[in-house]
Short mmCIF file of N, CA, C and O and ligand atoms in Angstrom, two decimals:
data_model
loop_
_atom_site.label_atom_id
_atom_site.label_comp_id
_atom_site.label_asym_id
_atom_site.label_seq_id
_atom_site.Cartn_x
_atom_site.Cartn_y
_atom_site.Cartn_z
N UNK A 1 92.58 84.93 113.53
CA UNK A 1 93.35 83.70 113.29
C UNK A 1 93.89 83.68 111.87
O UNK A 1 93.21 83.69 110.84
N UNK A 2 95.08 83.65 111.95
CA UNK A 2 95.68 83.72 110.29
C UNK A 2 95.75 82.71 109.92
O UNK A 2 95.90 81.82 110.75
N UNK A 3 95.66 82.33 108.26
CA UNK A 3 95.38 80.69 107.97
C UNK A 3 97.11 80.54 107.52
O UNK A 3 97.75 81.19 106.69
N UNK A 4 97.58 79.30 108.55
CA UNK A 4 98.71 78.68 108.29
C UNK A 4 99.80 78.89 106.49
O UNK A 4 100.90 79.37 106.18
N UNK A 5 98.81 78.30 105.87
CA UNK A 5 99.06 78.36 104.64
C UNK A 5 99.60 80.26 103.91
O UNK A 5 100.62 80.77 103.45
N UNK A 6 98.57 80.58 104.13
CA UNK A 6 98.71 82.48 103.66
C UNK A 6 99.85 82.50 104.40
O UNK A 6 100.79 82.76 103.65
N UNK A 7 100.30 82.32 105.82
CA UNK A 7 101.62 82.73 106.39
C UNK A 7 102.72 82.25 105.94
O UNK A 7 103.87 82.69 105.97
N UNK A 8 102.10 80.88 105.35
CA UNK A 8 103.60 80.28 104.91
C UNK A 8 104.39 80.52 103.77
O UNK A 8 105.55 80.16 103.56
N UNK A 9 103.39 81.38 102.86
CA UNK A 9 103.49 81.89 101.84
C UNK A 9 104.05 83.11 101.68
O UNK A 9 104.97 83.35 100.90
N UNK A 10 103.39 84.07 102.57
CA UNK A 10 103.93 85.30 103.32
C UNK A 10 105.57 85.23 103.60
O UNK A 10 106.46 86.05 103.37
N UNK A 11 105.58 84.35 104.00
CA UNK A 11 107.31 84.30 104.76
C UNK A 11 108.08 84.52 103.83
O UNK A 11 108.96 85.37 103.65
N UNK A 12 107.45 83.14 102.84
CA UNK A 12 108.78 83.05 101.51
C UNK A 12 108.48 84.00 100.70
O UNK A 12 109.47 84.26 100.00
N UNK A 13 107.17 84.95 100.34
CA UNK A 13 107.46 86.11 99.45
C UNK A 13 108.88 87.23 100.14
O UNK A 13 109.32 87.42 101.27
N UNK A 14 109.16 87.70 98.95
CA UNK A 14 110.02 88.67 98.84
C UNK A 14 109.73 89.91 98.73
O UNK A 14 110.66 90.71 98.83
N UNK A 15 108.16 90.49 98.48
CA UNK A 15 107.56 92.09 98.81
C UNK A 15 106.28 91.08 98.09
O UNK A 15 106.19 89.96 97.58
N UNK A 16 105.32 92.35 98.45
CA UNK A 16 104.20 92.11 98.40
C UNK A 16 103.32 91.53 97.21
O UNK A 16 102.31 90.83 97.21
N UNK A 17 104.24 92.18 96.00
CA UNK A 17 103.85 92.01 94.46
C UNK A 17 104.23 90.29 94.48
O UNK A 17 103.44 89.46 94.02
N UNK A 18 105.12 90.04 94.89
CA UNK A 18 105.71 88.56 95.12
C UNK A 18 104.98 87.81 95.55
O UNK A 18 104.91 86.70 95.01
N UNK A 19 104.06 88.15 96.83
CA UNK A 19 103.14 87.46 97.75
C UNK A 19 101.99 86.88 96.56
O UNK A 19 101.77 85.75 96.13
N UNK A 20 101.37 88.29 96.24
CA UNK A 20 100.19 88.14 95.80
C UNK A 20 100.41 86.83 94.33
O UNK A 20 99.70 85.83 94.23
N UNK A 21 101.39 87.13 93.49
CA UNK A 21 101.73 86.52 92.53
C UNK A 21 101.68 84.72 93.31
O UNK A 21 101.07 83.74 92.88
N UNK A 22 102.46 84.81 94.43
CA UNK A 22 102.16 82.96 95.02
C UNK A 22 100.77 82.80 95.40
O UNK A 22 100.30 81.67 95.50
N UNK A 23 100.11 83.77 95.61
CA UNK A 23 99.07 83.22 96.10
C UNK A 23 98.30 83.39 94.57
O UNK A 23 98.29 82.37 93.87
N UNK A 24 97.95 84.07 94.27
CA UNK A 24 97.15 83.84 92.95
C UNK A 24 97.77 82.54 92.31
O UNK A 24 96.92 81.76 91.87
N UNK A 25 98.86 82.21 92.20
CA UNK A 25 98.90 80.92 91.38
C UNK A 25 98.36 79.58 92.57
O UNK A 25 97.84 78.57 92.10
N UNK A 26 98.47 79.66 93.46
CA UNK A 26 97.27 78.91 94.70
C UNK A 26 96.17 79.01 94.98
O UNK A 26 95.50 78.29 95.72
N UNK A 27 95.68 80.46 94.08
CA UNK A 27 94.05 80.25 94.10
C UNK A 27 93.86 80.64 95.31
O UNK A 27 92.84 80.27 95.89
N UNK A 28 94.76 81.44 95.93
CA UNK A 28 94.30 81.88 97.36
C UNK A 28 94.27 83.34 97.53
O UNK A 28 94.33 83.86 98.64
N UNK A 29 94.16 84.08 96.34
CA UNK A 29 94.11 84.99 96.73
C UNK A 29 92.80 86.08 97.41
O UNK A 29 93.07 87.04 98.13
N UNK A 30 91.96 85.86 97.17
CA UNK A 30 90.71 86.98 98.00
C UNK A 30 90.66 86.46 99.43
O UNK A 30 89.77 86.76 100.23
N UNK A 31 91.80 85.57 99.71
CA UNK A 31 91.83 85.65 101.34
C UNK A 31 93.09 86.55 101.71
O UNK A 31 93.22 86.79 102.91
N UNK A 32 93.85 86.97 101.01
CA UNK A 32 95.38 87.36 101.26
C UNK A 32 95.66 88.76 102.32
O UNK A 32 96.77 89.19 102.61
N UNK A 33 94.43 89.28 102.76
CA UNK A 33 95.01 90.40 103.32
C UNK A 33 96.14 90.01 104.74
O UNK A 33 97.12 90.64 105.14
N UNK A 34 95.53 88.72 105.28
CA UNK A 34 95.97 88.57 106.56
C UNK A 34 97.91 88.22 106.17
O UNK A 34 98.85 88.57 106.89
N UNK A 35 97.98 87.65 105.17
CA UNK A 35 99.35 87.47 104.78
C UNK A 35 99.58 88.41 104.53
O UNK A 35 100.43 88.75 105.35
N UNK A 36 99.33 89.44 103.67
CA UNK A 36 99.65 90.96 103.27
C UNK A 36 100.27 91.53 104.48
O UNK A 36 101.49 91.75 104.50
N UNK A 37 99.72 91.71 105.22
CA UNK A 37 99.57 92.87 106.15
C UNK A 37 100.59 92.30 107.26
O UNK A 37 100.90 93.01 108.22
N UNK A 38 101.10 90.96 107.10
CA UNK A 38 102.02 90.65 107.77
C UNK A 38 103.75 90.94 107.43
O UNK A 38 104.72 90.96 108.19
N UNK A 39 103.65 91.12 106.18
CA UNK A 39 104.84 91.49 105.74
C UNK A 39 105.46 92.56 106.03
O UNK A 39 104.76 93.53 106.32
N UNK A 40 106.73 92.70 106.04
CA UNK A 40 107.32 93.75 106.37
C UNK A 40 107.54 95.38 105.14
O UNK A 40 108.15 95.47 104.08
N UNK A 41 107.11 95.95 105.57
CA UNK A 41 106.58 97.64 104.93
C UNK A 41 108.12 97.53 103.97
O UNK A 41 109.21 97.16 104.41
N UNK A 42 107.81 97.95 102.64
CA UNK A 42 108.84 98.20 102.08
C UNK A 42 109.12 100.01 102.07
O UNK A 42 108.46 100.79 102.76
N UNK A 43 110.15 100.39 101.19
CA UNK A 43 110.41 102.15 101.40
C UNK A 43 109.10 102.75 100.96
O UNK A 43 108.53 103.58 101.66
N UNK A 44 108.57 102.31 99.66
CA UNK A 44 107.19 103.07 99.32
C UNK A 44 106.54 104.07 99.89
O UNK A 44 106.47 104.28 101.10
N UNK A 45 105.99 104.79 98.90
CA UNK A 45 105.28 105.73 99.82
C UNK A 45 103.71 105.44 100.30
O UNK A 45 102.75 105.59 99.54
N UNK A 46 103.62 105.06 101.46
CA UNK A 46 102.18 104.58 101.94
C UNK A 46 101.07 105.21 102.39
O UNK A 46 101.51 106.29 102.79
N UNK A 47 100.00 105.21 102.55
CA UNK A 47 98.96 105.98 102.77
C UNK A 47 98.53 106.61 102.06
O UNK A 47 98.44 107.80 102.34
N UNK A 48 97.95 106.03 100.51
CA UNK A 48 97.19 105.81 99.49
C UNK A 48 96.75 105.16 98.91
O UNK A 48 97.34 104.11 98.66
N UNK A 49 95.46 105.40 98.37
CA UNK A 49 94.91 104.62 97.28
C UNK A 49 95.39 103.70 96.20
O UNK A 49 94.91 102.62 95.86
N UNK A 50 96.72 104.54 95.58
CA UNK A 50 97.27 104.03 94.71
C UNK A 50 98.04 102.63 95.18
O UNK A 50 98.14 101.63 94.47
N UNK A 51 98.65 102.79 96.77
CA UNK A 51 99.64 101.68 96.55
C UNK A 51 98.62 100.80 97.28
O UNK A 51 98.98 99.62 97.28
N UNK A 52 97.47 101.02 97.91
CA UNK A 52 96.07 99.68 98.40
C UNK A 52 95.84 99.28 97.02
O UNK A 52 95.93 98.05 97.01
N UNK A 53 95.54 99.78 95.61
CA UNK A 53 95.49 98.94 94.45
C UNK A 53 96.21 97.78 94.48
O UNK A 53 95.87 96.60 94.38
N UNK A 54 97.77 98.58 94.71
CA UNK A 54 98.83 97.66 93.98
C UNK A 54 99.05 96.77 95.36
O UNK A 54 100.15 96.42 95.80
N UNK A 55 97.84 96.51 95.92
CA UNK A 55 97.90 95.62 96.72
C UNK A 55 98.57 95.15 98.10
O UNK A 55 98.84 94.02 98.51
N UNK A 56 98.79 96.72 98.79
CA UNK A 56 99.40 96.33 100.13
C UNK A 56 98.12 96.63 100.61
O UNK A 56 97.07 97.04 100.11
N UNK A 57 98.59 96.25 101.98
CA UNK A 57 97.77 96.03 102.71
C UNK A 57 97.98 96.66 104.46
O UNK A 57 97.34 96.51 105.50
N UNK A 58 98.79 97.16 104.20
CA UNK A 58 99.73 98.02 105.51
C UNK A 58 98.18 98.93 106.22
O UNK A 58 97.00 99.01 105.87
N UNK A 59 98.74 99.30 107.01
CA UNK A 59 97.45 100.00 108.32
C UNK A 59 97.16 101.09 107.40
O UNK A 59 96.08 101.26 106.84
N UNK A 60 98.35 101.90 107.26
CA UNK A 60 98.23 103.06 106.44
C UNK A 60 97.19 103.05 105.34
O UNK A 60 96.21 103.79 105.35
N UNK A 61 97.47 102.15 104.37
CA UNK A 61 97.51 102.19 102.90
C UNK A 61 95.80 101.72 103.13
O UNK A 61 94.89 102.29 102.54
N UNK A 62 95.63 100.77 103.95
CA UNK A 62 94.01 100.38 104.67
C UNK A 62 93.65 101.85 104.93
O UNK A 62 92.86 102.41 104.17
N UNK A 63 94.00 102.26 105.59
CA UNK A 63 93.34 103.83 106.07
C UNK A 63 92.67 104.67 105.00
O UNK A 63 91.65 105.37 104.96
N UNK A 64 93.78 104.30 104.00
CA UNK A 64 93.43 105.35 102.82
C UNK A 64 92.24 104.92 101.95
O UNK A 64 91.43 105.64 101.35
N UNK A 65 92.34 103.42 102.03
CA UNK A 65 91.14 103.25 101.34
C UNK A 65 90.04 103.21 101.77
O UNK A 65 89.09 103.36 101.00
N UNK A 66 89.84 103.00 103.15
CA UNK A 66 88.69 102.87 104.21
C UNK A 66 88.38 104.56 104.09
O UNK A 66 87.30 104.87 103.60
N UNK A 67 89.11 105.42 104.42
CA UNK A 67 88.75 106.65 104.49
C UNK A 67 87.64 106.98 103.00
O UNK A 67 86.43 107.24 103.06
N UNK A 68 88.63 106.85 101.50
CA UNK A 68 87.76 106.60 100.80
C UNK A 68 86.35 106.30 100.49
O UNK A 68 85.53 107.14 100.11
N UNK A 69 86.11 105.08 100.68
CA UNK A 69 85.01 104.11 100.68
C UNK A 69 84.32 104.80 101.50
O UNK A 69 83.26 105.04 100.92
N UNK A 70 84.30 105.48 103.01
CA UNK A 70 83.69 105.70 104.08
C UNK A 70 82.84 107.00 103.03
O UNK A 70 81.62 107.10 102.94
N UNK A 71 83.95 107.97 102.26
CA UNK A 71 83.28 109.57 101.75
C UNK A 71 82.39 108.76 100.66
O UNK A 71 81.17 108.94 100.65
N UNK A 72 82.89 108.03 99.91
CA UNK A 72 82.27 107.08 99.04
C UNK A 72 80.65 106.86 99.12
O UNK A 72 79.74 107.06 98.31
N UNK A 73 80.71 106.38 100.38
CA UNK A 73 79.26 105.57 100.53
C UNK A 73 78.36 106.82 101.16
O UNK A 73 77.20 107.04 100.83
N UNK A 74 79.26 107.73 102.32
CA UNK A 74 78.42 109.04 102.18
C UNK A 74 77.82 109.48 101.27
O UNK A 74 76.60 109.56 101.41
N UNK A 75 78.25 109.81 100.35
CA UNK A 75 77.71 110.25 99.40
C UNK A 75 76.77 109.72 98.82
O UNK A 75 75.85 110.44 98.42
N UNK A 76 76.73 108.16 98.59
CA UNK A 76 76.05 107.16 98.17
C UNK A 76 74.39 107.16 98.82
O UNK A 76 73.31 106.93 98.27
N UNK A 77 74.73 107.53 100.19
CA UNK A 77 73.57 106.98 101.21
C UNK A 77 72.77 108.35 101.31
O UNK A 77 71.67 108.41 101.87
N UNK A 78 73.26 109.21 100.86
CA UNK A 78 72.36 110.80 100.90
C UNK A 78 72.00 111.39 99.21
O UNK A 78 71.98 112.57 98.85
N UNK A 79 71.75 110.24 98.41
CA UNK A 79 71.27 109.86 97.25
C UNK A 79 70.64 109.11 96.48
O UNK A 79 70.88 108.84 95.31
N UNK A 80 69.39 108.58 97.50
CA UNK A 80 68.65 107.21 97.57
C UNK A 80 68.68 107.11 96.01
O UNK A 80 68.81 105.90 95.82
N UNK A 81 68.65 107.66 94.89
CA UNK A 81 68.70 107.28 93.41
C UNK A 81 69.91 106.16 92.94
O UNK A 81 69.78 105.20 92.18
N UNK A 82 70.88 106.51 93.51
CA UNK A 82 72.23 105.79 93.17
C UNK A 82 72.19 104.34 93.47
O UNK A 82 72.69 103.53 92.69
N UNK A 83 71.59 103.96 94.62
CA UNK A 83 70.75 102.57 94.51
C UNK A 83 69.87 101.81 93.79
O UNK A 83 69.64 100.61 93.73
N UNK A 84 69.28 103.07 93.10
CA UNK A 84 68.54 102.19 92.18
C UNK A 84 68.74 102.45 90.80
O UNK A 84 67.98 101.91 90.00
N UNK A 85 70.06 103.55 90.23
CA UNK A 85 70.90 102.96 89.50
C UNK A 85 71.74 101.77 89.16
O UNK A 85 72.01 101.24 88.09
N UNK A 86 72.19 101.44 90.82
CA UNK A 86 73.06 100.37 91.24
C UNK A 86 72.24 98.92 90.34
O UNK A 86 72.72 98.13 89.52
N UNK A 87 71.08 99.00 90.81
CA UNK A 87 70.51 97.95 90.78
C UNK A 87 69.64 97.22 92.24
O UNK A 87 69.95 97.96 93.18
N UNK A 88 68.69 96.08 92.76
CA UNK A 88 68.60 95.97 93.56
C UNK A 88 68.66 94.20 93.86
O UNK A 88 68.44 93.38 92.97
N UNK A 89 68.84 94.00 94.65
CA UNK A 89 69.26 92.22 94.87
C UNK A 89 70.22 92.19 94.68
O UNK A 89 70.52 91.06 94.29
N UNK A 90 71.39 93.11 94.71
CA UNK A 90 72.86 92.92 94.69
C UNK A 90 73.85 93.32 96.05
O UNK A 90 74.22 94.44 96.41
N UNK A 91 74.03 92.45 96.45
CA UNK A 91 75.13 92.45 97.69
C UNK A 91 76.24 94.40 97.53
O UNK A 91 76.41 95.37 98.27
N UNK A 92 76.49 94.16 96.68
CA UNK A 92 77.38 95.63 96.38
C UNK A 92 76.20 97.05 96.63
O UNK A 92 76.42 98.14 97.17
N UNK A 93 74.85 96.51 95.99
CA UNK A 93 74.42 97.78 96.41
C UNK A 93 74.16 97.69 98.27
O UNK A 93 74.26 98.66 99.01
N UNK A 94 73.90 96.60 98.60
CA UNK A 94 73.49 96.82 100.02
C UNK A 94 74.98 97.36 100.71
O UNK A 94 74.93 98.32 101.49
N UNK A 95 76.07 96.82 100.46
CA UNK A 95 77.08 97.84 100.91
C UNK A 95 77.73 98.79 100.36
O UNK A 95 78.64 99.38 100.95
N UNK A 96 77.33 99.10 99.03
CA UNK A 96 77.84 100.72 98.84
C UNK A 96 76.87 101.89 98.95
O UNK A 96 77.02 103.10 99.13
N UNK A 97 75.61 100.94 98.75
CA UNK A 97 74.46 102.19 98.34
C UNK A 97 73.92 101.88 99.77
O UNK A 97 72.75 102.26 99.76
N UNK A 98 74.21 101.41 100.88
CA UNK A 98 73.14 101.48 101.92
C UNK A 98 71.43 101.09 101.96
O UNK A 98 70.47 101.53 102.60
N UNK A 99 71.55 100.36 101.26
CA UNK A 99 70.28 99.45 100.53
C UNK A 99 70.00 98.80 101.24
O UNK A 99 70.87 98.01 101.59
N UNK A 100 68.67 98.71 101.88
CA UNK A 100 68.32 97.07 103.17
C UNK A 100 66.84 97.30 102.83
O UNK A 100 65.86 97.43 103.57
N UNK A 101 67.00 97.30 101.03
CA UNK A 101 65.49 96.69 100.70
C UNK A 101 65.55 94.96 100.68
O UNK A 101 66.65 94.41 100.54
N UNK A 102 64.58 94.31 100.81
CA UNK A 102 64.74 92.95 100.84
C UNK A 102 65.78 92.38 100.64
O UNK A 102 66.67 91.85 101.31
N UNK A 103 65.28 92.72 98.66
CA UNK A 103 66.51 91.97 97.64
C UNK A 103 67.60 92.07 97.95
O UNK A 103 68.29 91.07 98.15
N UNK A 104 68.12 93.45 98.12
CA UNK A 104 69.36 93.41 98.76
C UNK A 104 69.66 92.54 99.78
O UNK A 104 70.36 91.55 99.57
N UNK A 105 69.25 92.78 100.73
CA UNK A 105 69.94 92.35 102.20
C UNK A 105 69.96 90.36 101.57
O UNK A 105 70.93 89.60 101.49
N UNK A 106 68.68 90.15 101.29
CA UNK A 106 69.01 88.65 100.94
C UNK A 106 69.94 88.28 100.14
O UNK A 106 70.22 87.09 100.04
N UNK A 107 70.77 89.49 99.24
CA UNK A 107 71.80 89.13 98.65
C UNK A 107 73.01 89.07 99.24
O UNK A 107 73.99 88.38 98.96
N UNK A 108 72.74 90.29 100.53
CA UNK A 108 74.19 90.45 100.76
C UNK A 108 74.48 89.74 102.29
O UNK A 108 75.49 90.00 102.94
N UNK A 109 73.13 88.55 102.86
CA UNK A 109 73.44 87.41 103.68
C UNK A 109 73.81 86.59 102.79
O UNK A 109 74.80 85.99 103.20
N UNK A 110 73.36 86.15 101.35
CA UNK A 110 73.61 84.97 100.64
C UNK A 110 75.21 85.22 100.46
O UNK A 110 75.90 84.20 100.48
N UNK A 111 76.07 86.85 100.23
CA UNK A 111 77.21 86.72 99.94
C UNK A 111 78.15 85.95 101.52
O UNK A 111 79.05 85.11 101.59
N UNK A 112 77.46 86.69 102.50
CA UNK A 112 78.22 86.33 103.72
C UNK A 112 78.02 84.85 104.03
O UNK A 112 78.76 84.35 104.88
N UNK A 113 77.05 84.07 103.40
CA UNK A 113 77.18 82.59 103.92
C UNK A 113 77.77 82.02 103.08
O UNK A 113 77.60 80.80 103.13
N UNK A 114 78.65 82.50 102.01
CA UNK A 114 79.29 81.40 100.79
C UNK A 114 80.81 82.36 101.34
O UNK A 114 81.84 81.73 101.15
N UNK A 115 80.90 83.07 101.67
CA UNK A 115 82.20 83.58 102.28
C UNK A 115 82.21 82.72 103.41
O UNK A 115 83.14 81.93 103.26
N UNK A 116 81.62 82.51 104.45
CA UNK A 116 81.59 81.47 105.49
C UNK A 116 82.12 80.24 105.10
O UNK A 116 83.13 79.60 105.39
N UNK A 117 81.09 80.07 104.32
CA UNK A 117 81.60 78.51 103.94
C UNK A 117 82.52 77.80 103.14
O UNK A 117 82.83 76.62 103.05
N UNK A 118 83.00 79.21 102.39
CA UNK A 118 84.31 79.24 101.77
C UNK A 118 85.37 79.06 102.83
O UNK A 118 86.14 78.10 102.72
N UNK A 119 85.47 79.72 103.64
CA UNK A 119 86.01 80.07 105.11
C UNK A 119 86.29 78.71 105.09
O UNK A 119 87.14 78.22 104.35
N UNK A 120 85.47 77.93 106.05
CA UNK A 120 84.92 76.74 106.28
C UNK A 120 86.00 75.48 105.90
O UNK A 120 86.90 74.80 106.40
N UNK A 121 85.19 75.68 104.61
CA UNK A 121 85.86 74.46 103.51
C UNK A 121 87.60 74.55 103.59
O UNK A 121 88.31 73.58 103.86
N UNK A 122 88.09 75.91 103.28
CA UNK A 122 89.55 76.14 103.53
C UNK A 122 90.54 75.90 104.79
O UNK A 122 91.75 75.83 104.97
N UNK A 123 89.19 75.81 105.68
CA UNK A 123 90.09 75.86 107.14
C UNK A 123 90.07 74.00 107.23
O UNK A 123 90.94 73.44 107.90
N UNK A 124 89.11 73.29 106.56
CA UNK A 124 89.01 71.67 106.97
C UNK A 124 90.17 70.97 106.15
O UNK A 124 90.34 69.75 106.25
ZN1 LIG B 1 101.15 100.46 102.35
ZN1 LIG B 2 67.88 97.43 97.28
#
């Protein structure tokens, strides 16, 4: 379900750098992919890292970073040390380092119920 608002915003941007710029001045941006990804693909070259920075959000440019993240956390999860470099009771290590010691996991439900309820609050 896309939130009304992100679409309406979406429409009237002019490329993506445009989007993000309306929505950051709305304070809406760490919801923006669903507006992102609605826009229409400019010439760019897609299916990299570099242009998922600069903030598209296209299937491609997702691919590239998901692919990433995926070798990323491999690596991460066949190096039980890197977790506890990370730190522990932190939401980031339970999803980069594959961490589901306590602390973690209670951090990284506490992140998913204030994302909820962020959710929540935005949709009322
Ligand atoms: Zn792209
Ligand atoms: Zn941990």
């Amino acid at each position: 379900m896309a939130d009304p608002v992100l679409l309406a915003v979406a429409s009237r941007a002019t490329s993506v750098a445009d989007c993000r710029h309306l929505l950051d001045m709305l304070g809406l941006l760490p919801t923006v992919t669903e507006a992102e990804s609605a826009l229409p693909q400019d010439d760019q070259e897609h299916g990299r890292m570099s242009t998922y920075r600069h903030g598209c959000r296209c299937q491609d440019c997702r691919n590239a970073n998901a692919r990433r993240h995926k070798q990323w956390r491999h690596r991460a999860a066949h190096n039980p040390q890197s977790a506890d470099r990370a730190g522990h009771g932190n939401a980031s290590t339970y999803n980069n380092h594959g961490c589901r010691c306590e602390p973690c996991t209670e951090a990284h439900m506490a992140r998913i119920n204030a994302y909820r309820a962020a959710r929540k609050a935005a949709a009322a």
